[in-house]
Coordinates of C-alpha atoms in Angstrom, one line a residue:
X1 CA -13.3 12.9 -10.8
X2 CA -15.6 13.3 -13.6
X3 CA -16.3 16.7 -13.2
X4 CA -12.3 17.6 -12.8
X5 CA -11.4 15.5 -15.7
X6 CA -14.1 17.3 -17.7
X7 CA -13.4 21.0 -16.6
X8 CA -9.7 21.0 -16.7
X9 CA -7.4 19.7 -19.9
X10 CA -5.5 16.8 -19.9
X11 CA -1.9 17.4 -19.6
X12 CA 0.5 16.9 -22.4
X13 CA 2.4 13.7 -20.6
X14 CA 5.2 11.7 -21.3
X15 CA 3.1 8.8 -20.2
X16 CA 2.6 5.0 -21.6
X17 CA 0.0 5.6 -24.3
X18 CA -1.3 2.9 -26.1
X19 CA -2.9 3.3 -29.3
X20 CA -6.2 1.8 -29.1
X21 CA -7.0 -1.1 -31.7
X22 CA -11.0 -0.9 -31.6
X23 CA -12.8 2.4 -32.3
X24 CA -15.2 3.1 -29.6
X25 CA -19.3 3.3 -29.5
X26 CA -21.5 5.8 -27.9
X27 CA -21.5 3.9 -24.6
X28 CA -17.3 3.9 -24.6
X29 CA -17.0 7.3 -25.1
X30 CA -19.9 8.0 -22.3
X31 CA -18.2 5.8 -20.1
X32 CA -14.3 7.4 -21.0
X33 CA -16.1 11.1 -19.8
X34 CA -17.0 9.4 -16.5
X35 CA -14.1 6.9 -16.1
X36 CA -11.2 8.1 -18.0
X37 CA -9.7 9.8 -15.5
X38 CA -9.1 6.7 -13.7
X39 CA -6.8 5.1 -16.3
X40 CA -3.9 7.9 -16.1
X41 CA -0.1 6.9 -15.4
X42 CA 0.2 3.5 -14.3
X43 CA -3.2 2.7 -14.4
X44 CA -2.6 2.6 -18.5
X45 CA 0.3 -0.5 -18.0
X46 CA -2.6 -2.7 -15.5
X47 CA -5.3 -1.8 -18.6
X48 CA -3.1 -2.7 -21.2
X49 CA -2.0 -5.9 -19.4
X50 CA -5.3 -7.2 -18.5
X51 CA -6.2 -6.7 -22.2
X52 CA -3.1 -7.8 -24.2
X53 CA -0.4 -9.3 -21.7
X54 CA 2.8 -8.7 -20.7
X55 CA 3.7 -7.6 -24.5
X56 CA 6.5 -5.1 -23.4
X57 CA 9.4 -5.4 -21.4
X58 CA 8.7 -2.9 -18.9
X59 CA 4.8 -4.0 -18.3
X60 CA 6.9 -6.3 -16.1
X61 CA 7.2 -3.6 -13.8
X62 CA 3.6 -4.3 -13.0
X63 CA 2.9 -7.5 -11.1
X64 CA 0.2 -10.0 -12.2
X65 CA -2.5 -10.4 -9.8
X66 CA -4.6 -6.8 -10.3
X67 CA -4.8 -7.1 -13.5
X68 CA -5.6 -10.7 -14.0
X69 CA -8.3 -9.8 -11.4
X70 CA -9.6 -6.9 -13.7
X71 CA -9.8 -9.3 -16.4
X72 CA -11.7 -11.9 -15.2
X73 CA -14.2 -8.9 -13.7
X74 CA -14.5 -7.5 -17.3
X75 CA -14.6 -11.0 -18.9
X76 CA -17.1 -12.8 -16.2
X77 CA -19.3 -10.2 -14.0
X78 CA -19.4 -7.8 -16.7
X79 CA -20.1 -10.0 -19.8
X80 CA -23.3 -9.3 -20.5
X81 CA -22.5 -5.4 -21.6
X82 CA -19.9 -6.7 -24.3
X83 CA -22.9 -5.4 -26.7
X84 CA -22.8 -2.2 -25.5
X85 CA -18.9 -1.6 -24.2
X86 CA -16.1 -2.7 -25.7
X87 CA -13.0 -4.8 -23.9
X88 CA -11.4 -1.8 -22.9
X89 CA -13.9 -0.1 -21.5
X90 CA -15.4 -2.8 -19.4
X91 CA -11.4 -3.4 -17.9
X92 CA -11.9 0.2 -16.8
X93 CA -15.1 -0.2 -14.9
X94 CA -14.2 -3.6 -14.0
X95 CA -11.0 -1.9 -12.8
X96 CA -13.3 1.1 -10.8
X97 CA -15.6 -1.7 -9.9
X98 CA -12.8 -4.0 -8.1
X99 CA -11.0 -1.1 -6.3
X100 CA -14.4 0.3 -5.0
X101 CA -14.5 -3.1 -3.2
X102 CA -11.3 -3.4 -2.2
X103 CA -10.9 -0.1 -0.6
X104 CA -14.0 -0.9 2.1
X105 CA -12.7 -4.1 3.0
X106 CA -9.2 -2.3 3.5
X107 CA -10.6 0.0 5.8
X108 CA -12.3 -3.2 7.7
X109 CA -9.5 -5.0 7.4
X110 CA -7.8 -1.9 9.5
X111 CA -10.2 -1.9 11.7
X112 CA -10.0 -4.9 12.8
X113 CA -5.9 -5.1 13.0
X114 CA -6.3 -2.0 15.1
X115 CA -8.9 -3.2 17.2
X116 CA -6.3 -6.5 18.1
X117 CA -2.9 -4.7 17.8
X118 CA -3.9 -1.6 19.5
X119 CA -6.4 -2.7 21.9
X120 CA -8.3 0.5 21.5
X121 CA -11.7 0.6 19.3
X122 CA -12.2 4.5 19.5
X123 CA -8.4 4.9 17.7
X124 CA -8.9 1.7 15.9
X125 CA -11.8 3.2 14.4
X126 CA -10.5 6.5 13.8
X127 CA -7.9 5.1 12.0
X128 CA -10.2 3.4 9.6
X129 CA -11.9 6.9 9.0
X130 CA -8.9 8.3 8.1
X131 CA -7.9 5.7 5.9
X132 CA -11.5 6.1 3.4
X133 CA -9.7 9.6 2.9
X134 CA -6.5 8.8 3.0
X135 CA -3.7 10.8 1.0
X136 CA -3.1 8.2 -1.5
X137 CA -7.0 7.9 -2.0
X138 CA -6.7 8.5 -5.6
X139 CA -4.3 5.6 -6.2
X140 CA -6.9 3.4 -4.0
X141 CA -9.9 4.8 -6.6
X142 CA -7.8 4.2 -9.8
X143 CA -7.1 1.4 -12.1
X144 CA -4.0 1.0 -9.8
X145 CA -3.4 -2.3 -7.6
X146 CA -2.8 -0.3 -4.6
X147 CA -6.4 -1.2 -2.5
X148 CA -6.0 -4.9 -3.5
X149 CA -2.5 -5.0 -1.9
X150 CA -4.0 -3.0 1.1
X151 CA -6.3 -5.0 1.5
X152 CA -4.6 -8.6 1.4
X153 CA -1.9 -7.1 3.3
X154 CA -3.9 -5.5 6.1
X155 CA -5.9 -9.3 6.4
X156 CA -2.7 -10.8 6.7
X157 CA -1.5 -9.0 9.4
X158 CA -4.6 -9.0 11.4
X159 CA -5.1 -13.0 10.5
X160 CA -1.4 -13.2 11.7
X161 CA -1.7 -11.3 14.9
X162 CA -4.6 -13.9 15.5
X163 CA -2.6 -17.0 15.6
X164 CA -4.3 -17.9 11.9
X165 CA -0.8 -18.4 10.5
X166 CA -1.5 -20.5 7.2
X167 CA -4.3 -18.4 6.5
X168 CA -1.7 -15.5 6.8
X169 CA 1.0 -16.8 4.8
X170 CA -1.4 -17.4 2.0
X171 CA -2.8 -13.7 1.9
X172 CA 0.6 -12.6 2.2
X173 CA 1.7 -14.9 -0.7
X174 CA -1.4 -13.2 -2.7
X175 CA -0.3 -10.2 -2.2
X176 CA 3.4 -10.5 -3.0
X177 CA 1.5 -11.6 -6.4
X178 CA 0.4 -7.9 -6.3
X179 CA 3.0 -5.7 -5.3
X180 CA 7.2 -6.4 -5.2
X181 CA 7.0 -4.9 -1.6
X182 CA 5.0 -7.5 -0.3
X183 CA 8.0 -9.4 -0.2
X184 CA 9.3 -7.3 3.1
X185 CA 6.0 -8.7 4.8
X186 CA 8.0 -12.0 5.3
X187 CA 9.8 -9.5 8.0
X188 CA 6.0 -10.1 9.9
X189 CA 6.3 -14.1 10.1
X190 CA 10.2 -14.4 11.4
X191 CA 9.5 -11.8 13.8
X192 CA 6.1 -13.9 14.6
X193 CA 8.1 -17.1 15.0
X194 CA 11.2 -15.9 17.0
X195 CA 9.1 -13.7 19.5
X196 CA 7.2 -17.1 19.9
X197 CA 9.7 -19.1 20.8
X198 CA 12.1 -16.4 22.8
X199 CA 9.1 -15.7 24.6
X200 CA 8.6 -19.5 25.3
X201 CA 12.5 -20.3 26.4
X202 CA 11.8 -17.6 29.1
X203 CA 8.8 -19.6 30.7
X204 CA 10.3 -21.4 33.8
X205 CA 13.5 -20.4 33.2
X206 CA 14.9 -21.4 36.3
X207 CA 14.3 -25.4 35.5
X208 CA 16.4 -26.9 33.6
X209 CA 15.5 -27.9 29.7
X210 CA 16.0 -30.5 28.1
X211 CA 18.2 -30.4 25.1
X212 CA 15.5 -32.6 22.8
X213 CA 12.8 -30.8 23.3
X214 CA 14.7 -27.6 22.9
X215 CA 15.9 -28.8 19.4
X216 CA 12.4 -30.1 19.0
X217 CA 10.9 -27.1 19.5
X218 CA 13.9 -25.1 17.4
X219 CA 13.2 -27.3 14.2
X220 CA 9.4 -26.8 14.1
X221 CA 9.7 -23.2 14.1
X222 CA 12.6 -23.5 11.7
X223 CA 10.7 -25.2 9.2
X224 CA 7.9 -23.4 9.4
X225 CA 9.3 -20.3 9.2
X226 CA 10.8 -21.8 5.7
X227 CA 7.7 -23.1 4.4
X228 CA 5.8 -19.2 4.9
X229 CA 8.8 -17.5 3.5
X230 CA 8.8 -19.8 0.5
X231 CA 5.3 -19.3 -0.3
X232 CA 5.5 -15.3 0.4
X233 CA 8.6 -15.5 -2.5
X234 CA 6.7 -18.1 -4.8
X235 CA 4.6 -15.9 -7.0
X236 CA 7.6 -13.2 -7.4
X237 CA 10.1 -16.4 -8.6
X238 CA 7.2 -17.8 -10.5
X239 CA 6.9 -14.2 -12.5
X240 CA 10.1 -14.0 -13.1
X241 CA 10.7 -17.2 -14.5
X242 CA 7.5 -16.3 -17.1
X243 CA 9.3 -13.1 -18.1
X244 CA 12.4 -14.9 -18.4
X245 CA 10.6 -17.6 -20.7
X246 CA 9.0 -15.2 -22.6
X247 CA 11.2 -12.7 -23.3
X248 CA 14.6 -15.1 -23.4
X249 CA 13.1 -18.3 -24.7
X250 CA 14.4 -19.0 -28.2
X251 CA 12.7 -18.2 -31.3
X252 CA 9.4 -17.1 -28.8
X253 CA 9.7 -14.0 -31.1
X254 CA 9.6 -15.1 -34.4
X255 CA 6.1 -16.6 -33.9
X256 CA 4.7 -13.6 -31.9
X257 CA 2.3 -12.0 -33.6
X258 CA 2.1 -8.0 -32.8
X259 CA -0.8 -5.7 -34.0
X260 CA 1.2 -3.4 -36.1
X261 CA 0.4 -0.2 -34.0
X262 CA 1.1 -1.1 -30.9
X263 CA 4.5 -2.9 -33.0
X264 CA 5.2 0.9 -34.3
X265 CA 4.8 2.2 -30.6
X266 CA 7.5 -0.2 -29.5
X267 CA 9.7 0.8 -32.2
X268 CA 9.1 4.5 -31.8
X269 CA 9.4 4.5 -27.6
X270 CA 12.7 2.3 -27.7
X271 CA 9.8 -0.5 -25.6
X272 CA 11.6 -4.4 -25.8
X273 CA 9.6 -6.6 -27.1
X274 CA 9.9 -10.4 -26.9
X275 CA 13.4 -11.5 -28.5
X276 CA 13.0 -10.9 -31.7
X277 CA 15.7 -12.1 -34.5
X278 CA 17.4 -14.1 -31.8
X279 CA 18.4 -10.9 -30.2
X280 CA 17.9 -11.4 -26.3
X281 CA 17.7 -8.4 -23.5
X282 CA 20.8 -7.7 -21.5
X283 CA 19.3 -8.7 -18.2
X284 CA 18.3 -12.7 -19.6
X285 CA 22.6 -13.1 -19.7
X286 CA 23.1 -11.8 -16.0
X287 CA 23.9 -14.8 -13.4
X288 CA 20.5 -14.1 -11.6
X289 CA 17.9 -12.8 -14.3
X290 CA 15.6 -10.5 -12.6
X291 CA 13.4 -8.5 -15.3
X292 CA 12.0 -6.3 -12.6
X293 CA 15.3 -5.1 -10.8
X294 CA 16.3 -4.4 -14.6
X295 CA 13.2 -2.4 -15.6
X296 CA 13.5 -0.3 -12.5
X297 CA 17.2 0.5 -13.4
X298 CA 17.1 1.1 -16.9
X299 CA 13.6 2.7 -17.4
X300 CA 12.6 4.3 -14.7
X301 CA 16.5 4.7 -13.6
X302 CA 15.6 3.6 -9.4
X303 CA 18.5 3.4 -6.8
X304 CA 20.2 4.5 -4.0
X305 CA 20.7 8.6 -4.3
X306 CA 19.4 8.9 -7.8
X307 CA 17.0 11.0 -7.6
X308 CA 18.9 13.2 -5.2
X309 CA 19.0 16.4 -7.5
X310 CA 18.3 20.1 -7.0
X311 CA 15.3 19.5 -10.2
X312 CA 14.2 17.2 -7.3
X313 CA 13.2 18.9 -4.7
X314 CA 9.7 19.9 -5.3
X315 CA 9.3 15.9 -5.6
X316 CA 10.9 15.8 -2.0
X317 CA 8.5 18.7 -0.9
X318 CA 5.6 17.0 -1.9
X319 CA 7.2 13.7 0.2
X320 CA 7.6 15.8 3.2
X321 CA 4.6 15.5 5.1
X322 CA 4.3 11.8 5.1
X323 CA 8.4 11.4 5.7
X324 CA 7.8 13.6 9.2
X325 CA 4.7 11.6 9.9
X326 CA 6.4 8.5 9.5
X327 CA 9.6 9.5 11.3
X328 CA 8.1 11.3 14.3
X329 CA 5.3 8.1 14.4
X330 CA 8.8 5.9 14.9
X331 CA 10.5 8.6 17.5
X332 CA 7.5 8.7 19.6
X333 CA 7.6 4.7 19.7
X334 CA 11.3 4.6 20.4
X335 CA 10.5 7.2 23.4
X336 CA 7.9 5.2 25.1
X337 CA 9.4 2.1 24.6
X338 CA 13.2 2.5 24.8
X339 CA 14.2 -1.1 26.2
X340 CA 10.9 -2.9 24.6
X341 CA 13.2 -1.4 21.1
X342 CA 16.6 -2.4 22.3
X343 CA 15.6 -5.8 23.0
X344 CA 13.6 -6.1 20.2
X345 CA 10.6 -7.0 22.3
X346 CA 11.8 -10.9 22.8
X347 CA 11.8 -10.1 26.3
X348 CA 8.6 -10.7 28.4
X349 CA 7.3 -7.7 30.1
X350 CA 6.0 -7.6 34.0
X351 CA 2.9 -6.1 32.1
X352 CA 2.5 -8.9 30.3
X353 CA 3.1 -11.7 32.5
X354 CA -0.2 -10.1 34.4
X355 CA -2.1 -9.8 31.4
X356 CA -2.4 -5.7 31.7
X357 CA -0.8 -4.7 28.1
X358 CA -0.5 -1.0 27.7
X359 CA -2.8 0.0 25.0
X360 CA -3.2 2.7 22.1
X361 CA 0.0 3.1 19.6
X362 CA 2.1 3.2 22.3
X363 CA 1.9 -0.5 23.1
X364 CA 4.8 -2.7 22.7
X365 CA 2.6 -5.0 19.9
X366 CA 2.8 -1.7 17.6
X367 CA 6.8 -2.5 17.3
X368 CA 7.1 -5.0 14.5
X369 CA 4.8 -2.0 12.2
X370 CA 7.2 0.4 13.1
X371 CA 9.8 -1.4 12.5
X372 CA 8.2 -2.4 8.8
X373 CA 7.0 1.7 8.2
X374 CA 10.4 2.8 9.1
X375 CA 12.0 0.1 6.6
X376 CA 9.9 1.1 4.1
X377 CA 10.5 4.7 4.4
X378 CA 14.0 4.7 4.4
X379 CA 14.1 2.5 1.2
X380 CA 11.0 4.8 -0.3
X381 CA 13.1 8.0 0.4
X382 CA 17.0 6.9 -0.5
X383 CA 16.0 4.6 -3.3
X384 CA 12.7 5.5 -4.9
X385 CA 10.9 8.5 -6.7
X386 CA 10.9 9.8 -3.8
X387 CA 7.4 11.4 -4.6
X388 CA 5.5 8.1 -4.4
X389 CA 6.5 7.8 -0.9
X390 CA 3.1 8.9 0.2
X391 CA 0.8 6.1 -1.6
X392 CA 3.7 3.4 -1.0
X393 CA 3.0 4.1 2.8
X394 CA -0.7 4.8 2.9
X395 CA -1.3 1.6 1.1
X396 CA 1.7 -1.1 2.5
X397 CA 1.8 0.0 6.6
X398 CA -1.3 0.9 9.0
X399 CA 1.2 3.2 11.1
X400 CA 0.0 6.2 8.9
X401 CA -3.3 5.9 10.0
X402 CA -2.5 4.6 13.3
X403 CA 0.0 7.4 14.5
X404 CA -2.6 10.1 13.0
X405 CA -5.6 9.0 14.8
X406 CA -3.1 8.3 17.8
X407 CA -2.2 12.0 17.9
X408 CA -6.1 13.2 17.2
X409 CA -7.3 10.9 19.9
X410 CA -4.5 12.3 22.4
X411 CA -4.4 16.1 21.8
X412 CA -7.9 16.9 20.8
X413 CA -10.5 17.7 23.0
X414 CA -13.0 17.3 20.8
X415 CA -12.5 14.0 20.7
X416 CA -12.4 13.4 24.5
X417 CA -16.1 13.5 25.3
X418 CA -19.0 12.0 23.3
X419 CA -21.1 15.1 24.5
X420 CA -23.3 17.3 22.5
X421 CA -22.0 20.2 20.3
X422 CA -22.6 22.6 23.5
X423 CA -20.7 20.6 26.0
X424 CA -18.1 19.8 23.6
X425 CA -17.6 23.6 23.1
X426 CA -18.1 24.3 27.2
X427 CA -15.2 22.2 27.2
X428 CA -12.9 23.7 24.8
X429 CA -13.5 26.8 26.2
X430 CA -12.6 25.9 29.6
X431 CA -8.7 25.0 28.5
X432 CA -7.8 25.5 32.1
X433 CA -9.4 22.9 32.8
X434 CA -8.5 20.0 30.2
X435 CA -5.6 18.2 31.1
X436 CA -4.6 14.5 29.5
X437 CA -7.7 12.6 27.7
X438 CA -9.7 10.4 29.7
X439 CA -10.0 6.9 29.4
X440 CA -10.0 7.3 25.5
X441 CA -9.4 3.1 25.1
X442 CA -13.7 2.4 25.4
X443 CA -16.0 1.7 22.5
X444 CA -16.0 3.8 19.5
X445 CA -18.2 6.6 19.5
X446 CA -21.6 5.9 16.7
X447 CA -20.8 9.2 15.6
X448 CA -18.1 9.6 12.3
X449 CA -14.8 11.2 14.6
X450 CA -13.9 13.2 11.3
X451 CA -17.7 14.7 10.6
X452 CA -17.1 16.1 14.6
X453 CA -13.9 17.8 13.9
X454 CA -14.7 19.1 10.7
X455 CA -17.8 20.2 12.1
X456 CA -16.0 22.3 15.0
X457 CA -12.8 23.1 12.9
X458 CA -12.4 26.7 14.4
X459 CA -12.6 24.8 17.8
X460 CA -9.9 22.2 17.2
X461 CA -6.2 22.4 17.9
X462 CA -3.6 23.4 15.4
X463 CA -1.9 19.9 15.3
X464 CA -5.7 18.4 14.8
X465 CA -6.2 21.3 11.6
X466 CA -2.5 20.1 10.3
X467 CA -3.3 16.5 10.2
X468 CA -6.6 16.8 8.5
X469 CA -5.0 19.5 6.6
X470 CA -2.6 17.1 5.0
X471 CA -5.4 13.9 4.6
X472 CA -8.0 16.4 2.9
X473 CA -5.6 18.5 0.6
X474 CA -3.7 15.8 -0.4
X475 CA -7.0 13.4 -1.2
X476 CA -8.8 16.7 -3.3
X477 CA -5.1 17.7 -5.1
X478 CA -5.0 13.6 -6.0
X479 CA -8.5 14.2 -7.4
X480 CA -7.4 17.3 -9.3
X481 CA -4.1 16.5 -10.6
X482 CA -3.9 13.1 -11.4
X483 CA -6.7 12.7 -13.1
X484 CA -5.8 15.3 -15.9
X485 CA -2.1 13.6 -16.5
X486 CA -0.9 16.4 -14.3
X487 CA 2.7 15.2 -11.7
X488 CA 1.3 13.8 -8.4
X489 CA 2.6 11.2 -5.8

């Protein structure tokens, strides 16, 4: 990144640029050649939050947990180099710092969802390989908030699939604090809850229940099932209610006091500032005042079909691989598992009932993520730039990773023995030979699946070369672009 950022010149961007208030020392501007390029696009808004709050209107964009986190990073682990760096430069590598962290226990957190959901170690843990190069890698290295919501989201769903429900609810809470989208996760707990108890009504069903216990029964899940969607909705309320206080409360304005550049930028961009003069934002007079539905509309102009334009489409093109991914991930699902889909999987399966589940991302627990992958790519794509699709997915839904290592594990040879080099290519030759993967559902192999098939890439099939194609290209171009203000996802 440092090399990139140093070698190629920054882009002349219509990006948030704060002024800076402090001039910098020796060790800032050091640490700016090495770091900067982690502080482009929306990395600036989580930088200038965690150092002067939520100061404009649209920082509200930009939920409060990351950069709270950076702060107290930059203010507590890091404040013996206030000498040395200044506040702004210890939020940046409090920011690398954080998201370094994040990102491996992310790919743990993976791990271990795959290893319970999927039943299969050896995809389980290529899917966590191809998750420490994933696409949307840059946005995981960046002063962005995408690994923290990763990971909180990935430990919620693997705590959930473990029966650790409260523990879930609270990690999804956390990181509903993070993102907006973690709000969808509450699709995870009433799917949870009404599988549960389908699946229970259908034990002994030929005996007759008794109406109490059924209502019984009924009521507990009912009001549990409010309690976790409560506190999966609290943090986003409790935001909105501080923008609404801050920038609707009366006279909060008039004793505000704004460092006169970063006043001058506000007046210059057109960026609201905290009522001022008694004069109030449109969106505190709506019947529901929601500051972050308004930002999206007004500044970053976010809706159904907006951004379908013919200026557009290289924004779509850049979408494209992760849309097909995504929708032939669901298709493939819906093929192996047409009546597990039509009834939604409350219906208990003969495979089930003795205890032999199918494994691998075919398996009927894999519904409820494609379900949530499909969701959010059909709202990504029809209501979204659509170009952020690709870190929106790669950090919200394992199926990315899942349906990738799914489709490695399945059609690639080379990952079918855990031979030497000379028997793997013995058997690649002999194509003849090779029909569906043996038992692929054992132990992972000790050695890294991605070092073998970039290793052998003349060997490996065409599917395999476009799959690490897209992981590889995408991850480097991240690398390249972003980090020089240049258009990316």
């Amino acid at each position: 990144r440092a090399l990139f950022n140093l070698l190629i010149p920054d882009h002349a961007a219509d990006a948030f640029s704060p002024p800076r208030l402090s001039e910098p020392g020796l060790w800032d501007l050091l640490l700016e050649q090495l770091l900067g390029g982690l502080s482009r696009w929306d990395a600036e808004h989580f930088l200038f939050i965690a150092e002067h709050g939520y100061l404009y209107e649209h920082n509200c964009a930009f939920f409060p947990l990351y950069p709270l986190s950076v702060r107290a990073v930059a203010e507590g682990a890091l404040w013996p180099l206030q000498r040395l760096l200044r506040l702004r430069s210890r939020l940046l590598l409090s920011a690398m710092l954080l998201n370094s962290l994040f990102s491996v226990l992310a790919a743990a957190a993976l791990y271990k969802l795959g290893c319970v959901v999927l039943q299969c170690r050896r995809v389980a843990f290529l899917a966590a390989i191809l998750f420490s190069v994933s696409p949307a890698n840059i946005f995981m290295a960046a002063a962005y908030s995408e690994s923290m919501f990763a990971f909180l989201a990935f430990s919620a769903m693997w705590r959930l699939e473990k029966g650790q429900s409260w523990l879930s609810g609270l990690l999804f809470s956390l990181a509903s604090g993070v993102r907006a989208n973690g709000l969808i996760n509450v699709g995870f707990f009433l799917y949870s809850s009404c599988k549960h108890f389908a699946l229970q009504l259908q034990v002994g069903s030929g005996s007759v229940r008794k109406l109490p216990l059924l209502w019984k029964q009924l009521l507990s899940v009912g009001s549990s099932v409010i309690l976790m969607c409560a506190g999966i909705f609290l943090p986003f309320a409790l935001f909105q209610c501080y923008a609404y206080g801050r920038f609707c409360g009366p006279g909060i304005g008039l004793e505000q006091t704004v460092p006169k550049p970063l006043l001058q930028l506000a007046l210059d961009k057109g960026y609201g500032l905290a009522a001022r003069n008694g004069v109030k934002p449109p969106w505190c007079s709506q019947q529901f005042p929601v500051v972050y539905s308004y930002i999206q509309d007004t500044y970053w102009n976010v809706g159904f079909l907006r951004y379908f334009e013919l200026r557009q489409i290289p924004n779509f093109l850049l979408a494209l691989p992760v849309t097909l991914l995504g929708s032939w991930a669901a298709w493939t699902f819906i093929l192996a598992n047409p009546w597990h889909c039509l009834t939604l999987g409350l219906e208990r399966r003969k495979s089930e009932e003795e205890g032999k589940p199918r494994a691998g991302f075919c398996c009927p627990a894999v519904f409820v993520y494609v379900v949530h992958a499909t969701v959010l790519l059909a709202f990504g794509f029809f209501c979204m730039h659509v170009q952020v699709l690709t870190r929106f997915l790669g950090s919200s839904s394992p199926i990315l990773y899942w349906f990738s290592a799914h489709l490695l594990q399945e059609y690639e040879p080379l990952l079918w023995s855990e031979g030497t080099d000379d028997q793997i290519t013995a058997l690649c030759s002999e194509k003849s030979l090779l029909g569906k993967p043996p038992g692929s559902c054992g132990k992972e192999t000790s050695e890294n699946p991605l070092v073998r098939l970039l290793m052998n890439c003349s060997l490996i099939k065409p599917l395999s070369k476009c799959i690490l194609a897209f992981f590889l290209s995408y991850w480097l171009l991240g690398l390249i672009l972003h980090c020089n203000f240049l258009p990316w996802t």
